[in-house]
C-alpha cells in the first residue's frame, strides 16, 4: 500500500531526477532516494549516459551503511540489462533492500517489466506509482522514442501577435526578445538534434549550435560548460545545394545531409570527405519528391537520437505537419504586429471544414521577457 509518506519520498526522487535534465540523453532522467527507519540514508540521480544510474549513485551516497531492509524510491523502473553499466535491479537485490517503489515502469523493450520481475524474484516487495504525467514532463522524448521507435519532434519558432515570421523582405532579426533567444538555447540543450532545411541554411547561414554564454542561469547551474555537447544538425537538402562551407559544418557537432533514396532503403555515405558530416539518403513519400520524415525519425532513433528540435521556415514545417511528424509545438509570441503582407508563420492548405482542424493541447504558458512562450502537445 502506497502511503502519503511514500508520496513525499517519491517527489524527492523526481526532484533529484530533474538535475540530469540537460545531460542524460539518450538515457532518461532518473532520481533515487533510499530510506531506512524513516530517514533518508542515500540519494542520487543519473548524471549522464555511461555513468552509474541513480540507484547506484544513491547506494554510494549511503556511505557503506547497511541497506538491509531499506525502502528504495526510484522515479523509473530499475534497469534489468547490461548496457554501459550493470543492471540496477540486481544491485538492489544484492543489497538486500526490502521494498522498491517505482514512479512508472520503463517502456524500453530491454527493461519493460523485467527489472520489476528481477526484484520480485529476489524477494523484494515492489509497488508502482503510475505517475505517468510527471514522468511524461520529465522524460517525454525518451518515453515516446521507446514506445514508437522514432525520435520525438518539437517545432519552435518566434512570431508576432498577428502570427508572422518575418517582414515581406524576409527581415526577422529580431522579432522576439533577448530572453526568448536565451530560452531557445535552453531548448537546444534539451534536444539531441536540430532539423532544418537547406533553404533555411542557405538563406540565413545559421550556426545552430549551443552558445553557453547565452544560456539561462537556471540551466548552467545543472549544466557545466565542460558538459556541452553540440547537437547533431540534420539538414534536408534533396536538391544537393549545400557546399560544405556553411557555418553548420564548422561550429561543432556532426551534420547529416538528407538526400532522397532511389530505393526503399536508407543509405549512408560520406559528405565531401568531411569526417563530421555524412549524407543520409531517405526514401520518398509515395508519389512525391518529399523525404519520408517517419523513416528519417526512425533512423535517428536507431542512432540513439531521442529528441529533435525543428528550426525552419513555414513551408518545411508544413510538410512535417502534413506527414504527422510533429509531437510538440513551441511558439514565442512577441508584442509586435508585422502587417498583412508579412510572411505567415503557418502555411496550412486544404482546410475547408472546421471539423478537419486539429486540436492541440496547451501544456504551458510562460512569460519570457516581454514575450509569451506557448507550448502545445500534438496528439
Coordinates of C-alpha atoms in Angstrom, one line a residue:
X1 CA 0.0 0.0 0.0
X2 CA 1.3 3.4 -1.0
X3 CA 1.1 6.0 1.8
X4 CA 1.4 9.8 1.9
X5 CA 4.9 9.4 3.3
X6 CA 5.7 7.3 0.2
X7 CA 4.4 10.1 -2.0
X8 CA 6.7 12.6 -0.3
X9 CA 9.8 10.5 -0.8
X10 CA 8.8 9.8 -4.4
X11 CA 8.5 13.6 -5.0
X12 CA 12.1 13.9 -3.7
X13 CA 13.2 11.2 -6.2
X14 CA 11.6 13.1 -9.1
X15 CA 13.2 16.4 -7.9
X16 CA 16.6 14.7 -8.0
X17 CA 15.9 13.3 -11.5
X18 CA 15.5 16.9 -12.8
X19 CA 19.2 17.6 -12.1
X20 CA 20.0 15.4 -15.1
X21 CA 17.6 17.1 -17.5
X22 CA 20.4 18.5 -19.7
X23 CA 22.9 15.7 -19.5
X24 CA 21.4 12.2 -19.6
X25 CA 20.3 11.8 -23.2
X26 CA 19.9 9.3 -24.8
X27 CA 19.1 7.9 -21.4
X28 CA 16.1 9.1 -19.2
X29 CA 16.4 11.3 -16.2
X30 CA 16.1 9.2 -13.0
X31 CA 16.3 10.0 -9.3
X32 CA 16.5 7.7 -6.3
X33 CA 16.1 8.0 -2.6
X34 CA 16.9 5.3 0.0
X35 CA 15.1 5.3 3.3
X36 CA 15.7 3.3 6.4
X37 CA 14.0 3.7 9.8
X38 CA 12.1 6.7 8.2
X39 CA 15.4 8.5 7.5
X40 CA 17.0 9.3 4.1
X41 CA 20.3 7.5 4.1
X42 CA 21.2 7.8 0.4
X43 CA 20.1 9.7 -2.6
X44 CA 21.3 10.3 -6.2
X45 CA 20.5 10.8 -9.8
X46 CA 21.7 9.7 -13.2
X47 CA 24.1 12.3 -14.4
X48 CA 24.9 11.2 -18.0
X49 CA 25.0 8.2 -20.2
X50 CA 27.8 5.9 -19.4
X51 CA 27.9 6.9 -15.7
X52 CA 26.3 5.0 -12.9
X53 CA 22.5 5.0 -12.7
X54 CA 20.5 6.8 -10.0
X55 CA 20.2 3.7 -7.8
X56 CA 23.9 3.1 -7.7
X57 CA 24.6 6.8 -7.0
X58 CA 22.1 6.6 -4.1
X59 CA 23.8 3.5 -2.7
X60 CA 27.2 5.1 -2.9
X61 CA 25.9 8.2 -1.1
X62 CA 24.8 5.9 1.7
X63 CA 28.5 5.6 2.6
X64 CA 28.7 2.0 3.4
X65 CA 25.6 1.9 5.6
X66 CA 23.8 -1.5 5.8
X67 CA 20.9 -1.3 3.3
X68 CA 19.3 -4.5 4.5
X69 CA 15.5 -3.8 4.9
X70 CA 15.7 -0.4 3.4
X71 CA 13.0 1.2 1.1
X72 CA 14.1 2.5 -2.2
X73 CA 12.2 5.2 -4.1
X74 CA 13.2 5.4 -7.8
X75 CA 11.4 7.6 -10.4
X76 CA 11.6 4.9 -13.1
X77 CA 11.8 1.1 -13.0
X78 CA 15.3 -0.1 -12.3
X79 CA 17.1 -1.4 -15.4
X80 CA 17.5 -5.2 -15.9
X81 CA 20.1 -5.4 -18.7
X82 CA 23.8 -4.9 -19.1
X83 CA 24.5 -1.8 -21.2
X84 CA 27.2 0.7 -20.4
X85 CA 26.5 -0.1 -16.8
X86 CA 25.4 -3.3 -14.9
X87 CA 21.7 -3.8 -14.1
X88 CA 20.4 -1.8 -11.2
X89 CA 17.7 -4.3 -10.3
X90 CA 20.3 -6.9 -9.5
X91 CA 22.3 -4.4 -7.4
X92 CA 19.3 -3.7 -5.3
X93 CA 18.7 -7.5 -4.8
X94 CA 22.3 -7.9 -3.7
X95 CA 21.9 -5.0 -1.3
X96 CA 19.0 -6.9 0.4
X97 CA 16.6 -3.9 0.4
X98 CA 13.1 -4.8 1.4
X99 CA 10.9 -2.6 -0.7
X100 CA 11.2 -0.8 -4.0
X101 CA 8.7 1.8 -5.2
X102 CA 8.9 3.0 -8.9
X103 CA 7.4 6.1 -10.4
X104 CA 6.4 4.2 -13.5
X105 CA 7.5 1.1 -15.5
X106 CA 10.2 1.6 -18.2
X107 CA 8.9 1.5 -21.8
X108 CA 12.4 0.5 -23.0
X109 CA 11.9 -3.0 -24.5
X110 CA 15.1 -4.1 -22.9
X111 CA 13.7 -3.3 -19.5
X112 CA 9.8 -3.0 -19.5
X113 CA 8.7 -5.1 -16.5
X114 CA 11.9 -7.2 -16.4
X115 CA 13.5 -5.0 -13.7
X116 CA 10.4 -5.4 -11.5
X117 CA 10.5 -9.2 -12.2
X118 CA 14.1 -9.4 -11.0
X119 CA 13.3 -7.5 -7.9
X120 CA 10.3 -9.7 -7.0
X121 CA 12.2 -12.9 -7.8
X122 CA 14.8 -11.6 -5.3
X123 CA 12.2 -11.4 -2.6
X124 CA 11.7 -7.6 -2.7
X125 CA 8.3 -6.0 -2.4
X126 CA 7.6 -3.8 -5.4
X127 CA 5.0 -1.2 -5.9
X128 CA 4.4 1.1 -8.9
X129 CA 3.0 4.7 -8.5
X130 CA 2.0 5.1 -12.2
X131 CA 2.9 8.8 -12.2
X132 CA 2.6 9.0 -16.0
X133 CA 2.0 12.8 -16.1
X134 CA 5.1 13.6 -14.0
X135 CA 7.2 11.1 -15.9
X136 CA 6.0 12.5 -19.3
X137 CA 7.0 16.0 -18.3
X138 CA 10.4 14.7 -17.2
X139 CA 11.2 12.2 -20.0
X140 CA 8.8 12.8 -22.8
X141 CA 11.3 12.3 -25.6
X142 CA 12.7 9.1 -24.1
X143 CA 9.2 7.6 -23.4
X144 CA 7.9 8.5 -26.9
X145 CA 11.0 7.1 -28.6
X146 CA 10.9 3.8 -26.7
X147 CA 7.2 3.3 -27.4
X148 CA 7.2 4.3 -31.1
X149 CA 10.8 3.6 -32.1
X150 CA 11.4 7.0 -33.5
X151 CA 12.6 10.4 -32.3
X152 CA 10.3 12.9 -30.6
X153 CA 9.9 16.2 -32.6
X154 CA 9.4 19.7 -31.3
X155 CA 8.8 22.6 -33.7
X156 CA 9.7 26.0 -32.4
X157 CA 9.5 29.5 -33.9
X158 CA 9.2 33.1 -32.9
X159 CA 6.3 35.1 -34.3
X160 CA 4.4 38.4 -34.0
X161 CA 1.0 38.9 -32.5
X162 CA -0.5 38.5 -36.0
X163 CA 1.3 35.2 -36.5
X164 CA 4.0 36.4 -38.8
X165 CA 7.6 35.1 -39.0
X166 CA 9.2 38.0 -40.9
X167 CA 8.6 41.1 -43.0
X168 CA 7.8 40.7 -46.6
X169 CA 11.5 41.3 -47.4
X170 CA 12.5 38.4 -45.1
X171 CA 13.8 40.6 -42.3
X172 CA 13.2 38.8 -39.0
X173 CA 16.0 39.9 -36.6
X174 CA 14.8 40.3 -34.1
X175 CA 11.1 39.8 -33.6
X176 CA 11.4 38.2 -30.2
X177 CA 13.4 39.4 -27.1
X178 CA 16.8 38.5 -25.9
X179 CA 15.2 36.5 -23.1
X180 CA 13.4 34.4 -25.7
X181 CA 16.6 33.8 -27.7
X182 CA 18.3 32.7 -24.5
X183 CA 15.4 30.3 -23.9
X184 CA 15.9 28.8 -27.4
X185 CA 19.5 28.0 -26.3
X186 CA 17.9 26.0 -23.5
X187 CA 15.7 24.2 -26.0
X188 CA 18.8 23.3 -28.0
X189 CA 20.4 21.8 -24.9
X190 CA 17.3 19.7 -24.2
X191 CA 17.3 18.2 -27.8
X192 CA 19.9 16.0 -29.3
X193 CA 19.4 17.1 -32.9
X194 CA 18.3 20.2 -34.8
X195 CA 16.3 19.6 -38.0
X196 CA 16.2 22.2 -40.7
X197 CA 16.1 22.7 -44.5
X198 CA 18.8 23.6 -47.0
X199 CA 16.7 26.7 -47.8
X200 CA 17.0 28.0 -44.2
X201 CA 20.7 27.2 -44.1
X202 CA 21.4 29.0 -47.5
X203 CA 19.2 32.0 -46.6
X204 CA 20.4 32.6 -43.0
X205 CA 23.7 30.6 -42.7
X206 CA 22.9 29.8 -39.1
X207 CA 25.3 28.1 -36.7
X208 CA 22.6 26.0 -35.0
X209 CA 24.9 25.4 -32.0
X210 CA 24.7 25.8 -28.3
X211 CA 26.2 29.1 -27.1
X212 CA 26.9 28.5 -23.4
X213 CA 27.2 32.2 -22.5
X214 CA 23.6 32.8 -23.7
X215 CA 22.1 30.0 -21.5
X216 CA 19.8 31.0 -18.6
X217 CA 21.4 30.8 -15.2
X218 CA 18.8 28.1 -14.2
X219 CA 20.4 25.9 -16.9
X220 CA 24.1 26.5 -16.2
X221 CA 23.5 25.5 -12.6
X222 CA 23.0 21.9 -13.6
X223 CA 24.9 22.1 -16.9
X224 CA 28.6 22.8 -16.5
X225 CA 30.4 24.2 -19.5
X226 CA 32.6 21.1 -20.0
X227 CA 29.4 19.0 -20.4
X228 CA 28.3 20.9 -23.5
X229 CA 27.6 18.6 -26.5
X230 CA 26.7 20.3 -29.7
X231 CA 23.6 18.9 -31.3
X232 CA 23.5 16.9 -34.4
X233 CA 22.5 19.1 -37.3
X234 CA 20.1 17.4 -39.8
X235 CA 19.6 19.3 -43.0
X236 CA 17.1 18.2 -45.7
X237 CA 18.9 19.0 -48.9
X238 CA 17.1 17.0 -51.6
X239 CA 18.5 19.2 -54.4
X240 CA 22.1 18.9 -53.4
X241 CA 22.6 22.7 -52.8
X242 CA 24.9 22.6 -49.7
X243 CA 28.6 23.3 -50.5
X244 CA 30.2 22.2 -47.1
X245 CA 31.3 25.8 -46.5
X246 CA 28.2 26.8 -44.5
X247 CA 28.6 27.6 -40.7
X248 CA 26.9 24.4 -39.6
X249 CA 29.9 22.4 -40.8
X250 CA 32.4 24.3 -38.6
X251 CA 30.5 25.1 -35.4
X252 CA 30.9 21.8 -33.6
X253 CA 28.6 18.7 -33.7
X254 CA 28.0 16.3 -36.5
X255 CA 26.0 17.0 -39.6
X256 CA 23.6 14.8 -41.6
X257 CA 22.8 16.0 -45.1
X258 CA 19.5 14.4 -46.1
X259 CA 19.0 13.4 -49.7
X260 CA 16.4 11.2 -51.4
X261 CA 17.0 7.5 -51.7
X262 CA 16.1 5.9 -55.0
X263 CA 15.1 2.7 -53.2
X264 CA 13.2 1.8 -50.1
X265 CA 16.4 1.6 -48.1
X266 CA 18.3 4.2 -46.0
X267 CA 21.8 4.7 -47.4
X268 CA 24.6 6.4 -45.5
X269 CA 27.8 7.7 -47.2
X270 CA 30.5 10.4 -46.7
X271 CA 29.9 14.0 -47.5
X272 CA 32.8 15.8 -49.2
X273 CA 35.3 13.8 -47.2
X274 CA 34.2 15.7 -44.1
X275 CA 34.7 13.3 -41.1
X276 CA 32.0 15.1 -39.1
X277 CA 29.4 15.0 -41.9
X278 CA 27.6 12.4 -43.9
X279 CA 24.9 12.0 -46.5
X280 CA 21.9 10.0 -45.3
X281 CA 19.6 9.1 -48.2
X282 CA 16.0 8.6 -47.0
X283 CA 13.1 7.0 -49.1
X284 CA 10.5 9.3 -50.6
X285 CA 6.9 9.5 -49.6
X286 CA 5.0 7.6 -52.3
X287 CA 4.2 9.6 -55.4
X288 CA 6.2 12.7 -54.3
X289 CA 9.7 14.1 -54.2
X290 CA 9.5 14.6 -50.4
X291 CA 11.5 12.9 -47.7
X292 CA 9.6 10.4 -45.7
X293 CA 10.0 12.0 -42.3
X294 CA 8.7 9.0 -40.4
X295 CA 11.6 6.9 -41.9
X296 CA 14.1 9.7 -41.0
X297 CA 12.9 9.8 -37.4
X298 CA 13.2 6.1 -37.1
X299 CA 16.7 6.3 -38.5
X300 CA 17.6 8.9 -35.9
X301 CA 16.3 6.7 -33.1
X302 CA 18.5 3.9 -34.4
X303 CA 21.4 6.2 -33.8
X304 CA 20.1 6.9 -30.2
X305 CA 18.7 10.3 -31.1
X306 CA 15.5 10.6 -29.0
X307 CA 14.7 14.3 -29.5
X308 CA 14.7 16.6 -32.4
X309 CA 14.2 20.4 -32.4
X310 CA 12.9 21.9 -35.7
X311 CA 14.2 25.4 -36.6
X312 CA 13.0 26.1 -40.2
X313 CA 10.6 28.1 -42.3
X314 CA 6.8 27.7 -42.8
X315 CA 6.9 25.5 -45.9
X316 CA 9.2 23.0 -44.3
X317 CA 7.2 22.9 -41.1
X318 CA 4.0 22.5 -43.1
X319 CA 5.5 19.3 -44.7
X320 CA 6.2 18.0 -41.2
X321 CA 2.7 18.6 -40.0
X322 CA 1.3 17.1 -43.2
X323 CA 3.2 13.9 -42.5
X324 CA 2.1 13.9 -38.9
X325 CA 5.7 14.1 -37.8
X326 CA 5.3 16.8 -35.0
X327 CA 4.8 16.0 -31.4
X328 CA 5.2 19.4 -29.8
X329 CA 4.8 23.0 -30.9
X330 CA 6.5 25.9 -29.1
X331 CA 5.9 29.4 -30.2
X332 CA 7.5 32.6 -28.8
X333 CA 4.9 35.4 -29.4
X334 CA 6.3 38.9 -29.5
X335 CA 4.2 42.0 -28.8
X336 CA 4.5 43.3 -32.4
X337 CA 2.3 43.4 -35.4
X338 CA 4.1 43.0 -38.8
X339 CA 1.1 43.5 -41.1
X340 CA -0.8 41.6 -43.7
X341 CA 2.0 41.4 -46.3
X342 CA 4.4 39.9 -43.8
X343 CA 5.4 36.2 -44.0
X344 CA 2.9 33.8 -42.3
X345 CA 4.0 31.6 -39.5
X346 CA 1.6 28.8 -40.6
X347 CA 1.2 27.6 -44.1
X348 CA -1.5 25.0 -43.9
X349 CA -3.6 24.2 -47.0
X350 CA -6.8 22.4 -47.8
X351 CA -8.9 23.1 -44.7
X352 CA -12.5 23.6 -45.8
X353 CA -14.3 22.5 -42.7
X354 CA -13.8 23.2 -39.0
X355 CA -14.2 19.5 -38.3
X356 CA -10.9 19.0 -40.1
X357 CA -9.0 21.4 -37.9
X358 CA -6.6 19.6 -35.5
X359 CA -6.9 20.4 -31.8
X360 CA -3.7 20.9 -29.8
X361 CA -3.4 20.5 -26.0
X362 CA -2.0 23.6 -24.3
X363 CA 0.6 22.3 -21.9
X364 CA 2.3 25.5 -20.7
X365 CA 2.1 29.3 -20.8
X366 CA 5.2 31.3 -19.7
X367 CA 6.2 34.9 -19.8
X368 CA 9.7 35.2 -21.3
X369 CA 11.0 38.8 -21.2
X370 CA 8.3 40.8 -22.9
X371 CA 7.2 37.7 -25.0
X372 CA 4.9 34.8 -24.2
X373 CA 6.0 31.2 -24.8
X374 CA 3.2 28.8 -25.6
X375 CA 3.8 25.0 -25.5
X376 CA 1.3 22.7 -27.2
X377 CA 1.2 18.9 -27.2
X378 CA 0.1 17.4 -30.6
X379 CA -1.7 14.1 -30.4

